Amino acid sequence: MKLGKVEFCHFLQILALFLCLSGMNQAELSRSRSKPYFQSGRTRTKRSWVWNQFFVLEEYMGTDPLYVGKLHSDVDKGDGSIKYILSGEGASSIFIIDENTGDIHATKRLDREEQAYYTLRAQALDRLTNKPVEPESEFVIKIQDINDNEPKFLDGPYTAGVPEMSPVGTSVVQVTATDADDPTYGNSARVVYSILQGQPYFSVEPKTGVIKTALPNMDREAKDQYLLVIQAKDMVGQNGGLSGTTSVTVTLTDVNDNPPRFPRRSYQYNVPESLPVASVVARIKAADADVGPNAEMEYKIVDGDGLGVFKISVDQDTQEGIITIQKELDFEAKTSYTLRIEAANMHVDPRFLSLGPFSDMTTVKIIVEDVDEPPVFTSRLYSMVVSEAAKVGTIIGTVAAHDPDASNSPVRYSIDRNTDLERYFNIDANSGVITTAKSLDRETNAVHNITVLAMESQNPAQTGRGYVAITILDINDNAPEFAMEYETTVCENAPPGQVIQKISAIDKDDPPNGHRFSFSLTAEAANNHNFTLQDNKDNTATVLTRRNGFRRQEQSVFYLPIFIVDSGSPSLSSTNTLTIRVCDCDADGIAQTCNAEAYILPAGLSTGALIAILACVLTLLVLVLLIVTMRRRKKEPLIFDEERDIRENIVRYDDEGGGEEDTEAFDMAALRNLNIIRDTKTRRDVTPEIQFLSRPTFKSIPDNVIFREFIWERLKEADVDPCAPPYDSLQTYAFEGNGSVAESLSSLDSISSNSDQNYDYLSDWGPRFKRLADMYGTGPDCLYS
């Protein structure tokens, strides 16, 4: 008869309860083997009560307290004189004891996984004296396990990898499940493993949980990942056991089981001949289903006619073969190339050599396309020489260029004037002959580097460049001269034959064997009695004194002309003058002063004293000038005289002024044309008292009188004004005069009865002139109608 899960659990609970009761009865009948109990004044007696551990079933769900066991002492006669006391773990809170009978009950549900046992202490006391009749004894209540915990995979979910093509039984990973139930009691914690998902590729060992491959030749390229579900069940997998599951992700790792293969047997690429060296011509790739190091390849050109023109390398990121140019292409020389290229795996697995060679071959054909190229010079650099004495039009050399294309277009030549700014050279456009266009000077520019342009006649945009270095050959066209500007001195007491200067010469020319100069005095100076010249034969010469004693007061400076000749062919010469100053020297021959004027000064005066005398003279002159100036100013009259006023105003005749409001303009013409009568002159150096003058009323008098009186009034006001400047400044004011003989020109007066003009005809001109007719007409309703 088969029991269900619930019935089986009830059966286990009843069996456990029966075992507990049997143990309790055995505890009551047993005797103690512990240490004897001593009481004061009494002889030693054996302990008459003891108990072993009690068993309590966990997870009890009843309503009444669970009976655990009974404590009893032989001293207890059943008359109620003995009292039992319980202490220790869980006493009073979980476990209670009947102090009269010694029965122990559990008041709470117990969980073995939380605490597997409790240690308690029991004591029997005399109820009247409350003294122990038995020594305190310790016992254990052990919680008996039931299968209430399922297995758990604490490390799940799992991930693992196994190489593809692995043989059957290859270990992948081990899974482990734990069960919290008591492994020492029954089968509650005995786990077995099974695979719920993942067949037929993988299997699991029931006892160890080791997952292994179950199929051979699993190919990563077909499927690279599998998801497994593993179950762990307790009770040795029997019915009624609890179970738990976990997932395992198994990834097939790659092995080199796929050789590389080119998708095509041949490739063709077109490239222009103008493609620079190191440019990429093509990219090819052999397909390999493997990944990582197993797909790494190397490419090489094994055959063909382009071995030296092209090379192939591998792109480490894409594993492509990159074909590049090693030499310049020339369509006219070769129009196509054929390459045999091999691709091979770098890491071959010997286990899979039977699958075929792990390399492949393909053919690459490269077609060179023609490009219109610029002309090419026969030489990258032309070196030419010409003498600096060459005449204009002298032929220096010839450059040559040709069109490399099949059309072989004619070429025309020119000089890049950015490299010949001074236009020293010309080139024949057809022949390429270079000639001189100006006189050359090696000392200005010894080498000319010019660029020659060669252009196709049919396509001038195609231009080639050639480089020409023209070296100018030297001729002896520069006379020698002093190496520096010499200016030497000679002491007054110099003896004859004393060396006063050593001179040398330079020459701008560049003779092949170096300069050779000869020195001598000119014919005019050869017989002088003062100095002589000695040629040292080493491109230097020495100047020496010829007589004894020189005097500055007689001659302070000597000019010695020296004749220098070079060794060129033909030789050139020049005359250079050496300046020699006569100086006063100390005992060591060091010049002190070389000024001839020093002898003219008085003997007893120094330079400082002379400067002081000159300063005094200048001071006296300044004082005299100041006194004269002040006396002349005192003689000037203090009364202002207009006749002496010679000031003028600048008049702009093209300025129309600012109208009546312009009070800033000046005009002196009115004063010159008026007969102004002035009063007694007023002193300008005395501040007059301020007088408030009333302006007179102007009457109808002639204009010149009006302006005269108006201006005269302003002058008198300025004289008494302490803030006025010490001179008169004529300024026009806003005075318009008394009127004009032409009277008013306004048309408003024409409407009076005195007007002799009749505007009645405006009414006949139509509606456009109605407004004018109403304003100027004489009709009864024309005004203000």
Short mmCIF file of C-alpha atoms in Angstrom, two decimals, residues 59-407:
data_model
loop_
_atom_site.label_atom_id
_atom_site.label_comp_id
_atom_site.label_asym_id
_atom_site.label_seq_id
_atom_site.Cartn_x
_atom_site.Cartn_y
_atom_site.Cartn_z
CA GLU A 59 7.11 22.13 13.55
CA TYR A 60 4.34 20.90 15.86
CA MET A 61 1.14 22.75 14.84
CA GLY A 62 -1.31 21.54 17.56
CA THR A 63 -3.41 23.77 19.81
CA ASP A 64 -2.30 22.20 23.13
CA PRO A 65 1.23 22.39 24.54
CA LEU A 66 3.42 19.56 23.25
CA TYR A 67 4.33 17.00 25.92
CA VAL A 68 8.11 16.62 26.12
CA GLY A 69 8.77 14.27 29.10
CA LYS A 70 8.56 13.79 32.86
CA LEU A 71 11.03 14.40 35.67
CA HIS A 72 10.76 12.22 38.78
CA SER A 73 12.83 11.64 41.86
CA ASP A 74 12.82 8.56 44.10
CA VAL A 75 12.51 10.89 47.06
CA ASP A 76 9.10 11.97 45.77
CA LYS A 77 6.51 9.80 47.64
CA GLY A 78 3.61 11.32 45.75
CA ASP A 79 2.40 13.33 48.77
CA GLY A 80 3.15 16.69 47.22
CA SER A 81 6.12 17.45 49.45
CA ILE A 82 8.51 17.69 46.48
CA LYS A 83 8.57 20.63 44.12
CA TYR A 84 10.29 20.55 40.68
CA ILE A 85 12.02 23.59 39.21
CA LEU A 86 13.29 24.05 35.58
CA SER A 87 15.99 26.52 34.43
CA GLY A 88 18.29 27.03 31.44
CA GLU A 89 17.69 27.69 27.71
CA GLY A 90 14.05 28.34 26.95
CA ALA A 91 12.86 27.67 30.50
CA SER A 92 9.54 29.41 31.22
CA SER A 93 9.46 30.93 27.72
CA ILE A 94 9.46 27.78 25.58
CA PHE A 95 9.46 24.95 28.09
CA ILE A 96 7.32 24.81 31.25
CA ILE A 97 7.24 22.17 34.03
CA ASP A 98 4.50 21.11 36.37
CA GLU A 99 6.15 21.63 39.78
CA ASN A 100 4.02 18.90 41.36
CA THR A 101 4.23 16.14 38.76
CA GLY A 102 7.45 17.09 36.89
CA ASP A 103 5.76 16.99 33.48
CA ILE A 104 7.52 19.16 30.83
CA HIS A 105 5.61 20.76 27.91
CA ALA A 106 6.68 22.92 24.93
CA THR A 107 4.50 26.00 24.48
CA LYS A 108 5.85 27.19 21.11
CA ARG A 109 6.50 25.75 17.68
CA LEU A 110 10.12 24.62 17.42
CA ASP A 111 12.36 24.76 14.36
CA ARG A 112 15.38 22.52 14.29
CA GLU A 113 17.02 24.68 11.59
CA GLU A 114 16.95 27.62 14.00
CA GLN A 115 18.15 25.68 17.08
CA ALA A 116 18.78 21.95 17.14
CA TYR A 117 18.80 21.39 20.94
CA TYR A 118 18.29 23.16 24.27
CA THR A 119 20.28 22.59 27.46
CA LEU A 120 18.24 22.84 30.70
CA ARG A 121 18.77 22.23 34.42
CA ALA A 122 16.28 20.52 36.79
CA GLN A 123 16.09 20.64 40.60
CA ALA A 124 13.90 18.87 43.17
CA LEU A 125 13.14 21.00 46.30
CA ASP A 126 11.44 20.31 49.60
CA ARG A 127 8.23 22.29 49.43
CA LEU A 128 8.28 23.20 53.13
CA THR A 129 11.94 24.08 53.55
CA ASN A 130 12.59 25.02 49.93
CA LYS A 131 15.85 23.10 50.15
CA PRO A 132 17.09 20.75 47.41
CA VAL A 133 16.50 17.10 48.05
CA GLU A 134 18.40 16.20 44.90
CA PRO A 135 21.43 17.87 43.38
CA GLU A 136 20.79 20.06 40.31
CA SER A 137 21.06 17.97 37.16
CA GLU A 138 21.49 19.02 33.51
CA PHE A 139 19.68 17.46 30.59
CA VAL A 140 19.18 18.16 26.84
CA ILE A 141 16.02 18.48 24.81
CA LYS A 142 16.85 17.69 21.19
CA ILE A 143 14.60 18.86 18.37
CA GLN A 144 13.78 15.98 16.09
CA ASP A 145 13.96 16.80 12.37
CA ILE A 146 11.23 16.48 9.77
CA ASN A 147 11.67 17.08 6.03
CA ASP A 148 10.58 20.70 5.83
CA ASN A 149 13.42 22.24 3.76
CA GLU A 150 13.94 21.80 0.07
CA PRO A 151 17.44 21.63 -1.48
CA LYS A 152 18.90 25.00 -2.60
CA PHE A 153 21.65 25.90 -5.06
CA LEU A 154 23.45 28.65 -3.22
CA ASP A 155 25.94 29.31 -6.08
CA GLY A 156 23.40 29.32 -8.91
CA PRO A 157 22.72 30.23 -11.60
CA TYR A 158 25.86 28.81 -13.17
CA THR A 159 27.81 29.67 -16.32
CA ALA A 160 30.36 27.38 -17.85
CA GLY A 161 32.21 26.73 -21.08
CA VAL A 162 33.42 23.66 -22.87
CA PRO A 163 35.39 23.41 -26.13
CA GLU A 164 33.39 22.55 -29.18
CA MET A 165 33.90 19.09 -30.71
CA SER A 166 34.65 17.70 -27.23
CA PRO A 167 34.19 13.91 -26.80
CA VAL A 168 31.23 12.46 -24.86
CA GLY A 169 31.69 12.57 -21.10
CA THR A 170 33.78 15.74 -21.02
CA SER A 171 33.21 17.43 -17.69
CA VAL A 172 31.61 20.86 -17.94
CA VAL A 173 30.86 22.05 -14.38
CA GLN A 174 29.74 20.69 -11.01
CA VAL A 175 26.63 22.02 -9.29
CA THR A 176 25.98 21.64 -5.56
CA ALA A 177 22.69 21.88 -3.65
CA THR A 178 22.42 22.12 0.13
CA ASP A 179 19.52 20.95 2.35
CA ALA A 180 18.98 22.55 5.75
CA ASP A 181 17.44 19.37 7.20
CA ASP A 182 19.38 17.05 9.53
CA PRO A 183 21.76 14.93 7.45
CA THR A 184 22.21 12.42 10.31
CA TYR A 185 18.54 11.60 10.64
CA GLY A 186 16.72 9.82 7.86
CA ASN A 187 16.93 10.85 4.21
CA SER A 188 15.68 14.40 4.58
CA ALA A 189 19.04 15.86 3.51
CA ARG A 190 20.12 13.19 1.02
CA VAL A 191 19.99 14.85 -2.38
CA VAL A 192 20.08 13.43 -5.89
CA TYR A 193 20.51 15.46 -9.15
CA SER A 194 18.71 15.18 -12.44
CA ILE A 195 18.56 17.23 -15.64
CA LEU A 196 15.21 18.67 -16.61
CA GLN A 197 16.34 20.64 -19.69
CA GLY A 198 19.41 20.19 -21.87
CA GLN A 199 19.08 16.67 -23.20
CA PRO A 200 20.42 15.07 -25.24
CA TYR A 201 23.44 17.37 -25.30
CA PHE A 202 24.39 17.15 -21.63
CA SER A 203 23.91 14.87 -18.63
CA VAL A 204 24.40 15.14 -14.85
CA GLU A 205 25.67 12.59 -12.34
CA PRO A 206 22.91 12.01 -9.74
CA LYS A 207 25.11 11.92 -6.65
CA THR A 208 27.91 14.40 -7.45
CA GLY A 209 26.10 16.98 -9.64
CA VAL A 210 28.85 16.92 -12.29
CA ILE A 211 27.53 17.99 -15.70
CA LYS A 212 29.09 16.30 -18.71
CA THR A 213 28.71 16.36 -22.48
CA ALA A 214 26.36 13.71 -23.85
CA LEU A 215 26.77 14.17 -27.62
CA PRO A 216 29.95 14.12 -29.73
CA ASN A 217 31.02 16.75 -32.31
CA MET A 218 28.98 19.64 -30.98
CA ASP A 219 29.80 22.47 -33.40
CA ARG A 220 30.07 26.03 -32.10
CA GLU A 221 29.45 27.39 -35.58
CA ALA A 222 26.05 25.60 -35.57
CA LYS A 223 25.06 26.52 -32.00
CA ASP A 224 27.32 28.12 -29.47
CA GLN A 225 25.19 28.30 -26.29
CA TYR A 226 22.90 25.97 -24.33
CA LEU A 227 20.62 26.54 -21.32
CA LEU A 228 20.36 23.64 -18.85
CA VAL A 229 17.92 23.22 -15.93
CA ILE A 230 19.22 20.99 -13.12
CA GLN A 231 17.01 19.64 -10.29
CA ALA A 232 18.11 18.55 -6.82
CA LYS A 233 15.62 16.39 -4.82
CA ASP A 234 15.93 15.16 -1.21
CA MET A 235 14.70 11.87 0.26
CA VAL A 236 17.04 10.22 -2.24
CA GLY A 237 14.71 11.29 -5.00
CA GLN A 238 11.75 9.29 -3.63
CA ASN A 239 8.16 10.42 -3.83
CA GLY A 240 7.32 12.96 -1.19
CA GLY A 241 10.81 14.52 -1.26
CA LEU A 242 11.30 18.24 -1.74
CA SER A 243 13.23 19.65 -4.73
CA GLY A 244 14.96 22.80 -6.02
CA THR A 245 16.26 23.80 -9.43
CA THR A 246 18.98 26.00 -10.97
CA SER A 247 20.01 27.03 -14.46
CA VAL A 248 23.36 26.41 -16.11
CA THR A 249 24.41 28.36 -19.23
CA VAL A 250 26.97 26.36 -21.17
CA THR A 251 28.93 28.13 -23.95
CA LEU A 252 30.88 26.20 -26.55
CA THR A 253 34.32 27.74 -26.87
CA ASP A 254 35.97 27.92 -30.27
CA VAL A 255 38.63 25.59 -31.60
CA ASN A 256 40.38 25.88 -34.94
CA ASP A 257 38.28 23.39 -36.82
CA ASN A 258 37.51 25.56 -39.87
CA PRO A 259 40.17 26.29 -42.51
CA PRO A 260 40.16 29.73 -44.26
CA ARG A 261 38.53 29.92 -47.66
CA PHE A 262 38.47 32.76 -50.20
CA PRO A 263 34.90 33.50 -51.35
CA ARG A 264 36.16 33.91 -54.95
CA ARG A 265 38.82 32.22 -56.97
CA SER A 266 39.93 35.48 -58.62
CA TYR A 267 39.72 39.23 -58.10
CA GLN A 268 40.31 42.19 -60.41
CA TYR A 269 41.05 45.82 -59.46
CA ASN A 270 41.68 48.91 -61.59
CA VAL A 271 44.17 51.49 -60.30
CA PRO A 272 45.43 54.73 -61.91
CA GLU A 273 49.10 54.90 -62.70
CA SER A 274 49.37 58.14 -60.70
CA LEU A 275 48.61 56.37 -57.42
CA PRO A 276 51.39 57.24 -54.96
CA VAL A 277 53.69 54.67 -53.42
CA ALA A 278 52.33 53.02 -50.22
CA SER A 279 48.74 53.59 -51.36
CA VAL A 280 46.20 50.80 -50.81
CA VAL A 281 45.23 49.04 -54.00
CA ALA A 282 42.76 46.46 -52.66
CA ARG A 283 41.54 44.59 -49.58
CA ILE A 284 40.78 40.88 -49.74
CA LYS A 285 39.67 38.51 -46.99
CA ALA A 286 39.50 34.76 -46.63
CA ALA A 287 36.38 33.62 -44.73
CA ASP A 288 36.98 31.69 -41.51
CA ALA A 289 34.09 30.61 -39.30
CA ASP A 290 36.36 30.48 -36.26
CA VAL A 291 36.91 33.44 -33.96
CA GLY A 292 39.74 34.95 -31.96
CA PRO A 293 43.21 33.50 -32.39
CA ASN A 294 41.78 30.56 -34.34
CA ALA A 295 40.73 32.99 -37.10
CA GLU A 296 44.05 34.86 -37.27
CA MET A 297 45.60 34.62 -40.73
CA GLU A 298 48.66 35.64 -42.63
CA TYR A 299 48.73 36.57 -46.32
CA LYS A 300 51.59 36.37 -48.76
CA ILE A 301 52.17 36.72 -52.49
CA VAL A 302 53.47 33.36 -53.63
CA ASP A 303 53.61 33.94 -57.37
CA GLY A 304 52.94 36.43 -60.16
CA ASP A 305 54.62 39.23 -62.07
CA GLY A 306 54.05 41.90 -59.40
CA LEU A 307 56.21 40.49 -56.61
CA GLY A 308 58.44 43.55 -56.47
CA VAL A 309 55.74 46.10 -57.24
CA PHE A 310 53.11 45.14 -54.66
CA LYS A 311 53.12 43.78 -51.13
CA ILE A 312 50.38 42.41 -48.90
CA SER A 313 49.94 42.76 -45.14
CA VAL A 314 47.24 41.80 -42.67
CA ASP A 315 44.86 44.11 -40.81
CA GLN A 316 44.94 42.78 -37.24
CA ASP A 317 41.44 44.08 -36.51
CA THR A 318 39.59 42.76 -39.55
CA GLN A 319 41.99 39.99 -40.65
CA GLU A 320 41.92 41.41 -44.17
CA GLY A 321 44.80 41.24 -46.61
CA ILE A 322 45.84 44.79 -47.63
CA ILE A 323 47.58 45.10 -51.00
CA THR A 324 49.73 48.25 -51.34
CA ILE A 325 52.08 49.70 -53.97
CA GLN A 326 55.83 49.45 -53.45
CA LYS A 327 56.93 51.11 -56.69
CA GLU A 328 55.45 53.74 -58.96
CA LEU A 329 53.15 52.44 -61.66
CA ASP A 330 53.68 53.31 -65.32
CA PHE A 331 50.94 52.56 -67.80
CA GLU A 332 53.32 53.03 -70.70
CA ALA A 333 55.69 50.41 -69.25
CA LYS A 334 53.18 47.80 -68.01
CA THR A 335 49.39 47.81 -68.12
CA SER A 336 48.51 44.92 -65.77
CA TYR A 337 49.85 42.65 -63.02
CA THR A 338 48.80 39.20 -61.79
CA LEU A 339 49.32 38.04 -58.19
CA ARG A 340 48.85 34.63 -56.57
CA ILE A 341 47.96 35.18 -52.92
CA GLU A 342 47.78 32.59 -50.14
CA ALA A 343 45.88 32.93 -46.85
CA ALA A 344 46.74 30.52 -44.01
CA ASN A 345 45.78 30.16 -40.34
CA MET A 346 48.51 31.08 -37.92
CA HIS A 347 47.41 28.65 -35.17
CA VAL A 348 46.59 25.20 -36.50
CA ASP A 349 45.13 22.48 -34.24
CA PRO A 350 46.66 19.11 -35.18
CA ARG A 351 43.46 17.30 -34.13
CA PHE A 352 41.60 18.75 -37.11
CA LEU A 353 44.17 18.45 -39.87
CA SER A 354 41.97 15.79 -41.39
CA LEU A 355 39.39 18.47 -42.22
CA GLY A 356 41.63 19.77 -44.97
CA PRO A 357 44.55 22.16 -45.46
CA PHE A 358 44.20 25.26 -43.32
CA SER A 359 45.15 27.60 -46.19
CA ASP A 360 43.68 28.76 -49.48
CA MET A 361 44.81 30.44 -52.70
CA THR A 362 43.29 33.12 -54.93
CA THR A 363 44.34 35.20 -57.94
CA VAL A 364 44.35 39.01 -57.98
CA LYS A 365 44.67 40.88 -61.28
CA ILE A 366 45.53 44.58 -61.13
CA ILE A 367 44.79 46.70 -64.21
CA VAL A 368 46.83 49.92 -64.52
CA GLU A 369 44.82 52.82 -65.97
CA ASP A 370 46.43 55.51 -68.08
CA VAL A 371 46.57 59.02 -66.59
CA ASP A 372 47.58 62.23 -68.33
CA GLU A 373 50.91 62.85 -66.65
CA PRO A 374 52.95 66.04 -66.63
CA PRO A 375 56.22 66.20 -68.56
CA VAL A 376 59.21 64.55 -66.93
CA PHE A 377 62.72 65.99 -67.00
CA THR A 378 65.59 63.76 -67.95
CA SER A 379 67.33 64.74 -64.71
CA ARG A 380 65.98 65.74 -61.32
CA LEU A 381 68.72 68.38 -60.91
CA TYR A 382 70.82 70.11 -63.56
CA SER A 383 74.16 71.62 -62.54
CA MET A 384 75.54 74.41 -64.76
CA VAL A 385 78.42 76.91 -64.51
CA VAL A 386 78.94 80.32 -66.07
CA SER A 387 81.55 83.02 -65.64
CA GLU A 388 80.50 86.28 -64.05
CA ALA A 389 82.14 87.96 -67.02
CA ALA A 390 79.72 86.29 -69.42
CA LYS A 391 77.94 88.67 -71.73
CA VAL A 392 74.19 88.93 -71.96
CA GLY A 393 72.83 86.10 -74.11
CA THR A 394 75.59 83.63 -73.27
CA ILE A 395 74.35 80.00 -73.38
CA ILE A 396 74.68 78.32 -70.03
CA GLY A 397 73.15 74.89 -70.67
CA THR A 398 70.10 72.98 -71.83
CA VAL A 399 67.31 71.15 -70.01
CA ALA A 400 65.12 68.48 -71.57
CA ALA A 401 61.72 67.05 -70.68
CA HIS A 402 59.26 64.76 -72.44
CA ASP A 403 55.62 63.78 -72.14
CA PRO A 404 55.53 60.25 -70.63
CA ASP A 405 52.07 59.56 -72.06
CA ALA A 406 51.55 57.63 -75.26
CA SER A 407 50.46 60.84 -77.03
#
